[in-house]
Amino acid sequence: MRHSETVALVGGTAVLSVTWAAVSVAKTLPSWEERAFRRVNELPDTIWPLAWGPMQLGSLAGSFGAVVLISAVSGDRRLRGAALGATQAAWWAGKLVKVLVSRPRPAGLLGGVHLRERCRGHGYLSGHAAVAFALASVVAPSMPYRWRPAPFAAAAGVAFGRVYAGAHLPIDVIGGAGLGVMSGTSARWFTGLGGAGRPVSGRRE
């Protein structure tokens, strides 16, 4: 595993651990988190059609579509396997964390939440954010260097969309990002891509 991937794995683990501890210990919602949530959630409804589509990248169905696309573009079975393993690990591990933490969704903690889609279950952590960042962590190291920020920008868009939709609070999506980076980096290592990924385009840069 390359130094950068080791840093990513340690960093993702730290983000997950710190956010998990924060929501487990806190008796009330931090004021900074409420303010950050409302600033995003109260943005105009005209943004919703633009946010909804990209947000599906973090859904279970969207992740399968992304895996198929990765396979078709790269032709790399290891990359396809890493993407599939990472997204499944992130999705189902996220479900387990939700049960263990049992943090309510925003509407269960705050009044006046703009709910732009129907949400069930617990809030921490965001499975959509976890899946999106898992995909980004798998794909980015195998892309040409100048394009590597793009998958993470898309994942950040998914996290933004979940807060805007009223489905999650900021710490929920931050924790999901940590789990996603852990899952994606681990999947690369287990499939033999760690430290040896080739650009999706087939050219090294």
XYZ file of C-alpha atoms in Angstrom:
205
model
C 0.000 0.000 0.000
C 1.331 3.415 -0.979
C 1.919 6.114 1.610
C -1.021 8.159 0.278
C -3.364 5.189 0.616
C -2.140 4.504 4.144
C -2.887 8.125 5.005
C -6.352 7.794 3.440
C -7.121 4.645 5.425
C -5.942 6.148 8.715
C -7.721 9.410 7.972
C -11.004 7.723 7.088
C -10.837 5.634 10.246
C -10.157 8.744 12.329
C -13.079 10.645 10.783
C -15.453 7.751 11.411
C -14.226 7.276 14.984
C -14.386 10.951 15.939
C -17.847 11.549 14.476
C -19.196 8.320 15.983
C -17.877 9.340 19.398
C -19.268 12.863 18.992
C -22.828 11.779 18.268
C -22.711 9.061 20.921
C -21.564 11.421 23.679
C -23.549 14.555 22.773
C -26.815 14.971 24.676
C -28.059 17.758 22.420
C -27.480 18.837 18.831
C -24.429 21.146 18.602
C -25.381 24.692 17.642
C -22.766 24.802 14.865
C -24.247 21.678 13.288
C -27.763 23.082 13.373
C -26.586 26.319 11.760
C -24.674 24.449 9.048
C -27.651 22.203 8.383
C -30.112 25.068 8.052
C -27.840 27.034 5.715
C -27.886 24.124 3.283
C -31.392 22.792 3.905
C -32.995 26.226 3.507
C -31.509 26.886 0.074
C -34.137 27.467 -2.648
C -36.207 24.543 -3.922
C -35.064 25.332 -7.460
C -31.801 23.511 -6.681
C -33.563 20.193 -6.020
C -33.822 18.961 -9.646
C -30.087 19.573 -10.037
C -29.186 17.856 -6.759
C -31.450 14.818 -7.059
C -29.784 13.131 -10.043
C -26.157 13.186 -8.865
C -27.312 12.155 -5.392
C -28.422 8.779 -6.783
C -24.754 7.842 -7.172
C -24.827 7.082 -3.450
C -27.870 4.811 -3.629
C -27.534 1.033 -3.768
C -28.965 0.897 -7.298
C -26.799 3.814 -8.400
C -23.689 2.101 -7.072
C -24.375 -0.981 -9.208
C -24.741 1.270 -12.248
C -21.433 2.929 -11.403
C -19.713 -0.464 -11.121
C -21.000 -1.453 -14.567
C -19.740 1.842 -16.006
C -16.335 1.442 -14.350
C -16.038 -2.053 -15.800
C -17.003 -0.894 -19.289
C -14.629 2.082 -19.323
C -11.609 0.503 -17.647
C -11.861 -3.144 -18.685
C -10.092 -3.903 -15.406
C -11.612 -6.805 -13.461
C -9.733 -5.904 -10.294
C -11.028 -2.341 -10.418
C -14.554 -3.619 -10.989
C -14.203 -6.041 -8.079
C -12.815 -3.327 -5.811
C -15.669 -0.967 -6.687
C -18.293 -3.642 -6.071
C -16.719 -4.780 -2.807
C -16.202 -1.238 -1.525
C -19.730 -0.063 -2.218
C -21.315 -3.171 -0.712
C -19.108 -2.937 2.368
C -19.888 0.761 2.802
C -23.631 0.293 2.335
C -24.088 -2.640 4.710
C -21.579 -1.421 7.299
C -23.468 1.872 7.268
C -26.693 0.019 8.044
C -25.026 -1.618 11.038
C -23.650 1.677 12.336
C -27.119 3.246 12.064
C -28.518 0.563 14.352
C -25.655 0.823 16.834
C -25.778 4.625 17.088
C -29.537 5.209 16.620
C -29.248 8.938 15.986
C -32.523 10.426 14.674
C -32.741 12.111 11.307
C -32.943 15.929 11.224
C -36.744 16.053 11.452
C -36.535 14.053 14.676
C -34.245 16.637 16.271
C -35.276 19.939 14.709
C -38.407 21.767 13.713
C -38.991 23.395 10.351
C -36.921 20.936 8.334
C -37.473 21.069 4.570
C -38.011 17.409 3.691
C -37.496 16.969 -0.024
C -37.750 13.172 -0.003
C -39.199 10.499 2.246
C -36.643 9.145 4.734
C -36.855 6.230 7.121
C -34.535 4.813 9.747
C -31.735 6.518 11.600
C -29.573 9.485 10.621
C -25.972 8.630 11.539
C -24.330 7.785 9.306
C -25.234 8.594 5.700
C -25.153 5.457 3.556
C -25.306 7.566 0.388
C -22.192 9.491 1.424
C -20.426 6.265 2.399
C -21.102 4.637 -0.989
C -20.140 7.748 -2.956
C -16.835 8.199 -1.132
C -16.126 4.457 -1.394
C -16.451 4.708 -5.175
C -14.287 7.825 -5.261
C -11.574 6.168 -3.164
C -11.504 3.153 -5.473
C -11.540 4.989 -8.776
C -9.472 8.132 -8.159
C -6.034 6.469 -7.728
C -6.507 4.679 -11.063
C -7.351 7.854 -12.969
C -4.939 10.273 -14.670
C -3.588 12.566 -11.968
C -5.348 15.735 -13.121
C -8.757 14.014 -12.968
C -8.394 12.491 -9.511
C -10.231 15.276 -7.639
C -13.336 14.759 -9.819
C -14.683 11.602 -8.103
C -14.300 13.237 -4.702
C -16.073 16.362 -5.941
C -18.950 14.161 -7.094
C -19.000 12.392 -3.711
C -19.065 15.757 -1.932
C -22.038 16.668 -4.137
C -23.853 13.569 -2.902
C -23.157 14.539 0.720
C -24.387 18.084 0.056
C -27.549 16.691 -1.541
C -28.364 14.552 1.492
C -28.209 17.574 3.802
C -30.145 19.725 1.331
C -32.814 17.016 1.072
C -33.294 17.097 4.851
C -32.218 13.463 5.133
C -29.030 13.983 7.142
C -27.177 16.361 9.418
C -23.605 17.453 8.614
C -21.929 14.978 11.006
C -23.952 12.174 9.400
C -22.434 12.802 5.979
C -18.947 13.452 7.377
C -19.069 10.087 9.163
C -20.322 8.466 5.962
C -17.388 9.954 4.058
C -14.973 8.471 6.597
C -16.516 5.022 6.233
C -16.470 5.346 2.458
C -12.785 6.239 2.302
C -11.999 3.312 4.614
C -14.029 0.915 2.464
C -12.657 2.094 -0.868
C -9.008 2.132 0.203
C -9.313 -1.286 1.854
C -10.973 -2.731 -1.250
C -8.104 -1.540 -3.451
C -5.634 -3.193 -1.122
C -7.530 -6.494 -0.911
C -7.878 -6.728 -4.697
C -4.205 -5.985 -5.294
C -4.697 -2.465 -6.636
C -3.064 -0.730 -3.671
C 0.107 0.907 -4.914
C -0.317 -0.584 -8.358
C -3.373 1.039 -9.911
C -3.138 1.956 -13.560
C -5.031 4.903 -15.029
C -8.521 4.059 -16.256
C -7.510 5.452 -19.619
C -4.830 2.778 -19.834
C -2.024 5.355 -19.729
C 0.149 6.131 -16.721
C 0.771 9.750 -15.804
